[in-house]
Amino acid sequence: MVDVGAKPVTDRWAVARAQVHTSADTLRALRQGDLPKGDVRATAELAGILAAKRTHELIPLCHPVPLHHIQVSVEWDEALPGVRITATVRAHAQTGVEMEAMTAASVAALTVYDMIKGVERGAWVGEVRLLEKHGGVSGDYVADESSR
């Protein structure tokens, strides 16, 4: 692991995104809540929150970070068509929370896939990426607006 002992404790936050591409019919079923496994939005949001809290157990060499805020939002997106997931994670710590945000978005997307695979096997998870990172010595990062 990288030694972060000498780094200052600062407010740190990150935002990540993931997408699940579906057919228009599957998106319609998602909107109507008409899927055999239940409430996709609530289940995926909860899965993302739980995953962020356990990132250090999933990703080798990640530090355990005391997270004080995790928000995962699942939104239907006609333009994909599919689901757009955004995860925001905050901490007051010596290391950043980018991996926690990306893990939350990724696991939420995998949860959506798991819940719809019986309806559409051709759905796919794509574009897991960091949108923003703030705090710490290395400063801020915000993805170019044209690529968001």
Coordinates of N, CA and C in Angstrom, one line a residue:
M1 N 0.8 -1.2 0.0 CA 0.0 0.0 0.0 C 0.9 1.2 0.0
V2 N 0.4 2.3 -0.5 CA 1.0 3.6 -0.5 C 0.9 4.1 0.9
D3 N 2.0 4.7 1.4 CA 2.0 5.3 2.7 C 1.4 6.7 2.7
V4 N 0.2 6.8 3.3 CA -0.5 8.1 3.3 C -0.4 8.8 4.6
G5 N 0.4 8.2 5.5 CA 0.5 8.7 6.9 C 0.9 10.2 7.0
A6 N 1.7 10.7 6.1 CA 2.1 12.1 6.2 C 1.2 13.0 5.4
K7 N 0.2 12.5 4.7 CA -0.7 13.4 4.0 C -1.7 14.0 4.9
P8 N -2.1 15.2 4.6 CA -3.0 15.9 5.5 C -4.5 15.3 5.4
V9 N -5.2 15.4 6.5 CA -6.6 15.0 6.4 C -7.3 16.2 5.8
T10 N -8.0 16.0 4.7 CA -8.8 17.0 4.1 C -10.2 16.5 3.6
D11 N -11.1 17.4 3.3 CA -12.4 17.0 2.8 C -12.1 16.5 1.3
R12 N -12.6 15.3 1.0 CA -12.4 14.7 -0.3 C -13.7 14.2 -0.8
W13 N -14.0 14.4 -2.1 CA -15.2 13.8 -2.7 C -15.0 13.5 -4.1
A14 N -15.8 12.5 -4.6 CA -15.6 12.1 -6.0 C -17.0 11.7 -6.5
V15 N -17.2 11.9 -7.8 CA -18.4 11.5 -8.5 C -18.0 10.6 -9.7
A16 N -18.7 9.5 -9.8 CA -18.5 8.5 -10.9 C -19.8 8.2 -11.6
R17 N -19.7 7.6 -12.7 CA -20.9 7.2 -13.5 C -20.7 5.9 -14.1
A18 N -21.8 5.2 -14.3 CA -21.8 3.9 -15.1 C -23.1 3.9 -15.8
Q19 N -23.2 3.1 -16.9 CA -24.4 3.0 -17.7 C -24.7 1.5 -17.9
V20 N -26.0 1.3 -18.0 CA -26.5 0.0 -18.5 C -27.3 0.2 -19.7
H21 N -26.9 -0.4 -20.8 CA -27.6 -0.2 -22.1 C -28.6 -1.3 -22.2
T22 N -29.9 -1.0 -22.6 CA -30.9 -1.9 -22.7 C -31.7 -1.6 -24.0
S23 N -32.7 -2.5 -24.3 CA -33.6 -2.2 -25.3 C -34.6 -1.2 -24.8
A24 N -35.3 -0.6 -25.8 CA -36.4 0.3 -25.4 C -37.5 -0.4 -24.6
D25 N -37.8 -1.7 -25.0 CA -38.8 -2.5 -24.3 C -38.4 -2.7 -22.8
T26 N -37.1 -3.1 -22.6 CA -36.7 -3.3 -21.2 C -36.7 -2.0 -20.4
L27 N -36.3 -0.9 -21.0 CA -36.4 0.4 -20.3 C -37.8 0.7 -19.9
R28 N -38.8 0.4 -20.8 CA -40.2 0.6 -20.5 C -40.6 -0.2 -19.3
A29 N -40.2 -1.5 -19.3 CA -40.5 -2.4 -18.1 C -39.9 -1.9 -16.8
L30 N -38.6 -1.3 -17.0 CA -38.0 -0.7 -15.8 C -38.8 0.5 -15.3
R31 N -39.2 1.3 -16.2 CA -40.0 2.5 -15.8 C -41.3 2.1 -15.1
Q32 N -41.9 1.1 -15.6 CA -43.2 0.6 -15.1 C -43.1 -0.2 -13.8
G33 N -41.8 -0.6 -13.5 CA -41.6 -1.5 -12.3 C -42.1 -2.9 -12.5
D34 N -42.1 -3.3 -13.8 CA -42.7 -4.6 -14.1 C -41.7 -5.6 -14.4
L35 N -40.8 -5.9 -13.4 CA -39.8 -6.9 -13.5 C -39.9 -7.9 -12.4
P36 N -39.6 -9.2 -12.7 CA -39.8 -10.3 -11.7 C -39.0 -10.1 -10.4
K37 N -37.8 -9.5 -10.4 CA -37.0 -9.4 -9.2 C -37.3 -8.2 -8.4
G38 N -38.3 -7.4 -8.7 CA -38.7 -6.3 -7.9 C -38.2 -4.9 -8.3
D39 N -38.0 -4.0 -7.3 CA -37.6 -2.6 -7.4 C -36.2 -2.5 -7.8
V40 N -35.9 -2.3 -9.1 CA -34.6 -2.2 -9.6 C -33.9 -1.0 -9.0
R41 N -34.5 0.1 -9.1 CA -33.9 1.4 -8.7 C -33.4 1.3 -7.2
A42 N -34.3 0.9 -6.3 CA -33.9 0.9 -4.9 C -32.9 -0.2 -4.6
T43 N -33.0 -1.3 -5.3 CA -32.0 -2.4 -5.0 C -30.6 -2.0 -5.5
A44 N -30.5 -1.4 -6.7 CA -29.2 -1.0 -7.3 C -28.6 0.1 -6.5
E45 N -29.4 1.1 -6.0 CA -28.9 2.2 -5.2 C -28.3 1.7 -3.9
L46 N -29.0 0.8 -3.2 CA -28.5 0.2 -2.0 C -27.3 -0.7 -2.2
A47 N -27.2 -1.4 -3.3 CA -26.0 -2.2 -3.7 C -24.8 -1.3 -3.9
G48 N -25.0 -0.2 -4.5 CA -23.9 0.8 -4.7 C -23.4 1.3 -3.4
I49 N -24.3 1.7 -2.5 CA -23.9 2.2 -1.2 C -23.1 1.2 -0.5
L50 N -23.6 -0.1 -0.4 CA -22.9 -1.1 0.3 C -21.5 -1.4 -0.3
A51 N -21.4 -1.4 -1.6 CA -20.1 -1.6 -2.3 C -19.1 -0.5 -2.0
A52 N -19.5 0.7 -2.0 CA -18.6 1.8 -1.7 C -18.0 1.6 -0.3
K53 N -18.8 1.2 0.7 CA -18.3 0.9 2.0 C -17.3 -0.2 2.1
R54 N -17.3 -1.1 1.1 CA -16.4 -2.3 1.2 C -15.3 -2.3 0.1
T55 N -15.1 -1.1 -0.5 CA -14.2 -1.0 -1.6 C -12.8 -1.6 -1.2
H56 N -12.3 -1.2 0.0 CA -11.0 -1.7 0.4 C -10.9 -3.2 0.5
E57 N -12.1 -3.9 0.6 CA -12.1 -5.4 0.7 C -12.1 -6.0 -0.8
L58 N -12.5 -5.2 -1.7 CA -12.6 -5.6 -3.1 C -11.4 -5.3 -4.0
I59 N -10.8 -4.2 -3.8 CA -9.7 -3.7 -4.6 C -8.4 -3.8 -3.9
P60 N -7.5 -4.6 -4.3 CA -6.2 -4.7 -3.6 C -5.5 -3.4 -3.4
L61 N -4.9 -3.2 -2.3 CA -4.1 -2.0 -2.0 C -4.9 -0.7 -1.8
C62 N -6.2 -0.8 -1.8 CA -7.0 0.4 -1.4 C -7.1 0.5 0.1
H63 N -6.9 1.7 0.6 CA -7.0 2.0 2.0 C -8.5 2.0 2.5
P64 N -8.8 1.5 3.7 CA -10.1 1.7 4.2 C -10.3 3.2 4.5
V65 N -11.4 3.8 4.0 CA -11.6 5.2 4.2 C -12.9 5.4 5.0
P66 N -12.9 6.2 6.0 CA -14.2 6.4 6.8 C -15.1 7.3 6.0
L67 N -16.0 6.8 5.3 CA -16.9 7.5 4.4 C -18.0 8.2 5.3
H68 N -18.3 9.4 5.0 CA -19.4 10.1 5.7 C -20.6 10.4 4.9
H69 N -20.5 10.2 3.6 CA -21.7 10.4 2.7 C -21.5 9.5 1.4
I70 N -22.5 8.8 1.1 CA -22.6 8.1 -0.2 C -24.0 8.3 -0.8
Q71 N -24.0 8.7 -2.0 CA -25.3 8.8 -2.7 C -25.2 8.2 -4.0
V72 N -26.1 7.2 -4.3 CA -26.1 6.6 -5.6 C -27.5 6.8 -6.2
S73 N -27.5 7.4 -7.4 CA -28.8 7.6 -8.1 C -28.9 6.9 -9.4
V74 N -30.0 6.2 -9.6 CA -30.3 5.4 -10.8 C -31.4 6.2 -11.6
E75 N -31.1 6.5 -12.8 CA -32.0 7.3 -13.6 C -32.2 6.6 -14.9
W76 N -33.5 6.5 -15.4 CA -33.8 6.0 -16.7 C -33.4 7.0 -17.7
D77 N -32.8 6.5 -18.8 CA -32.3 7.4 -19.9 C -32.8 6.9 -21.2
E78 N -33.7 7.6 -21.8 CA -34.3 7.2 -23.1 C -33.2 7.3 -24.2
A79 N -32.3 8.2 -24.1 CA -31.3 8.4 -25.1 C -30.3 7.2 -25.3
L80 N -30.1 6.5 -24.2 CA -29.2 5.4 -24.3 C -29.7 4.3 -25.3
P81 N -30.8 3.7 -25.2 CA -31.7 3.6 -24.0 C -31.1 2.8 -22.9
G82 N -31.5 3.1 -21.7 CA -31.0 2.3 -20.5 C -31.0 3.1 -19.3
V83 N -30.0 2.8 -18.4 CA -30.0 3.3 -17.1 C -28.6 4.1 -16.9
R84 N -28.7 5.3 -16.3 CA -27.5 6.0 -16.0 C -27.4 6.1 -14.5
I85 N -26.2 5.7 -14.0 CA -26.0 5.6 -12.5 C -24.9 6.6 -12.2
T86 N -25.2 7.4 -11.1 CA -24.2 8.4 -10.6 C -24.0 8.1 -9.2
A87 N -22.7 8.0 -8.8 CA -22.4 7.8 -7.4 C -21.5 9.0 -6.9
T88 N -21.9 9.5 -5.7 CA -21.1 10.6 -5.1 C -20.7 10.1 -3.7
V89 N -19.4 10.2 -3.4 CA -18.8 9.7 -2.2 C -18.0 10.8 -1.5
R90 N -18.2 11.0 -0.2 CA -17.4 12.0 0.5 C -16.8 11.5 1.8
A91 N -15.6 12.0 2.1 CA -14.9 11.6 3.3 C -14.0 12.8 3.8
H92 N -13.6 12.7 5.0 CA -12.6 13.6 5.6 C -11.5 12.7 5.9
A93 N -10.5 12.6 5.1 CA -9.5 11.6 5.2 C -8.1 12.0 4.6
Q94 N -7.2 11.0 4.6 CA -5.8 11.3 4.1 C -5.7 10.8 2.7
T95 N -6.7 10.1 2.2 CA -6.6 9.6 0.8 C -8.0 9.8 0.1
G96 N -8.0 9.8 -1.2 CA -9.2 10.1 -2.0 C -10.2 9.0 -2.0
V97 N -11.4 9.3 -2.6 CA -12.5 8.4 -2.6 C -12.9 8.1 -4.0
E98 N -12.0 8.2 -5.0 CA -12.4 7.9 -6.4 C -12.8 6.5 -6.6
M99 N -12.0 5.6 -6.0 CA -12.3 4.1 -6.1 C -13.6 3.8 -5.5
E100 N -13.9 4.4 -4.4 CA -15.2 4.1 -3.7 C -16.4 4.6 -4.6
A101 N -16.2 5.7 -5.3 CA -17.3 6.2 -6.2 C -17.4 5.3 -7.4
M102 N -16.3 4.9 -8.0 CA -16.4 4.1 -9.2 C -16.9 2.7 -8.8
T103 N -16.5 2.2 -7.6 CA -17.0 0.9 -7.2 C -18.5 0.9 -7.0
A104 N -19.0 2.0 -6.4 CA -20.4 2.1 -6.1 C -21.2 2.1 -7.5
A105 N -20.7 2.9 -8.4 CA -21.4 3.0 -9.7 C -21.3 1.7 -10.4
S106 N -20.2 1.0 -10.4 CA -20.0 -0.3 -11.1 C -21.0 -1.4 -10.5
V107 N -21.0 -1.5 -9.2 CA -21.8 -2.5 -8.5 C -23.3 -2.2 -8.7
A108 N -23.7 -1.0 -8.7 CA -25.1 -0.6 -9.0 C -25.4 -1.0 -10.4
A109 N -24.5 -0.8 -11.3 CA -24.8 -1.2 -12.7 C -24.9 -2.7 -12.9
L110 N -24.0 -3.4 -12.2 CA -24.1 -4.9 -12.2 C -25.4 -5.4 -11.6
T111 N -25.8 -4.7 -10.6 CA -27.1 -5.1 -9.9 C -28.3 -4.9 -10.9
V112 N -28.3 -3.8 -11.6 CA -29.3 -3.6 -12.6 C -29.3 -4.7 -13.6
Y113 N -28.1 -5.0 -14.1 CA -28.0 -6.1 -15.1 C -28.5 -7.4 -14.5
D114 N -28.2 -7.7 -13.3 CA -28.6 -9.0 -12.7 C -30.2 -9.0 -12.6
M115 N -30.8 -7.9 -12.4 CA -32.2 -7.8 -12.2 C -33.0 -7.8 -13.5
I116 N -32.3 -7.5 -14.6 CA -33.0 -7.5 -15.9 C -32.6 -8.6 -16.8
K117 N -31.6 -9.4 -16.4 CA -31.0 -10.4 -17.4 C -32.1 -11.5 -17.8
G118 N -33.1 -11.7 -16.9 CA -34.1 -12.7 -17.3 C -35.0 -12.1 -18.4
V119 N -35.1 -10.8 -18.5 CA -35.9 -10.1 -19.5 C -35.1 -9.8 -20.8
E120 N -33.8 -9.5 -20.6 CA -33.0 -9.1 -21.7 C -31.5 -9.5 -21.5
R121 N -31.1 -10.6 -22.1 CA -29.7 -11.0 -22.0 C -28.7 -10.1 -22.7
G122 N -29.2 -9.4 -23.7 CA -28.3 -8.5 -24.5 C -28.0 -7.2 -23.9
A123 N -28.5 -6.9 -22.7 CA -28.2 -5.6 -22.0 C -26.7 -5.7 -21.7
W124 N -26.1 -4.5 -21.6 CA -24.6 -4.5 -21.3 C -24.3 -3.2 -20.4
V125 N -23.3 -3.4 -19.6 CA -22.7 -2.4 -18.7 C -21.6 -1.7 -19.5
G126 N -21.6 -0.4 -19.4 CA -20.6 0.4 -20.1 C -20.3 1.7 -19.5
E127 N -19.2 2.3 -19.9 CA -18.7 3.6 -19.5 C -18.8 3.8 -18.0
V128 N -18.0 3.1 -17.3 CA -17.7 3.3 -15.9 C -16.6 4.3 -15.9
R129 N -16.8 5.5 -15.3 CA -15.7 6.5 -15.3 C -15.9 7.5 -14.2
L130 N -14.7 8.1 -13.9 CA -14.7 9.2 -12.9 C -15.1 10.5 -13.6
L131 N -16.0 11.2 -13.0 CA -16.4 12.5 -13.5 C -15.8 13.6 -12.8
E132 N -15.6 13.5 -11.5 CA -15.0 14.5 -10.7 C -14.3 14.0 -9.5
K133 N -13.2 14.7 -9.0 CA -12.5 14.3 -7.8 C -12.0 15.6 -7.2
H134 N -12.2 15.8 -5.9 CA -11.9 17.0 -5.2 C -11.2 16.7 -3.9
G135 N -10.3 17.6 -3.6 CA -9.6 17.5 -2.3 C -8.2 16.9 -2.4
G136 N -7.4 17.0 -1.4 CA -6.1 16.4 -1.4 C -5.0 17.2 -2.1
V137 N -3.8 16.7 -2.0 CA -2.6 17.4 -2.5 C -2.7 17.6 -4.0
S138 N -3.2 16.6 -4.7 CA -3.1 16.6 -6.2 C -4.2 17.5 -6.8
G139 N -5.1 18.0 -6.0 CA -6.1 19.0 -6.4 C -7.3 18.4 -7.1
D140 N -8.0 19.2 -7.8 CA -9.3 18.8 -8.4 C -9.1 18.2 -9.8
Y141 N -10.0 17.4 -10.1 CA -10.1 16.8 -11.5 C -11.6 16.9 -11.9
V142 N -11.9 17.5 -13.0 CA -13.3 17.5 -13.5 C -13.2 17.0 -15.0
A143 N -13.9 16.0 -15.4 CA -13.9 15.5 -16.7 C -14.4 16.6 -17.7
D144 N -13.8 16.6 -18.8 CA -14.2 17.6 -19.9 C -15.7 17.5 -20.1
E145 N -16.4 18.6 -20.1 CA -17.8 18.7 -20.2 C -18.3 18.0 -21.5
S146 N -17.5 18.0 -22.6 CA -18.0 17.4 -23.8 C -18.0 15.9 -23.7
S147 N -17.2 15.3 -22.8 CA -17.1 13.9 -22.6 C -18.0 13.3 -21.5
R148 N -18.8 14.2 -20.9 CA -19.7 13.8 -19.8 C -21.0 13.3 -20.3

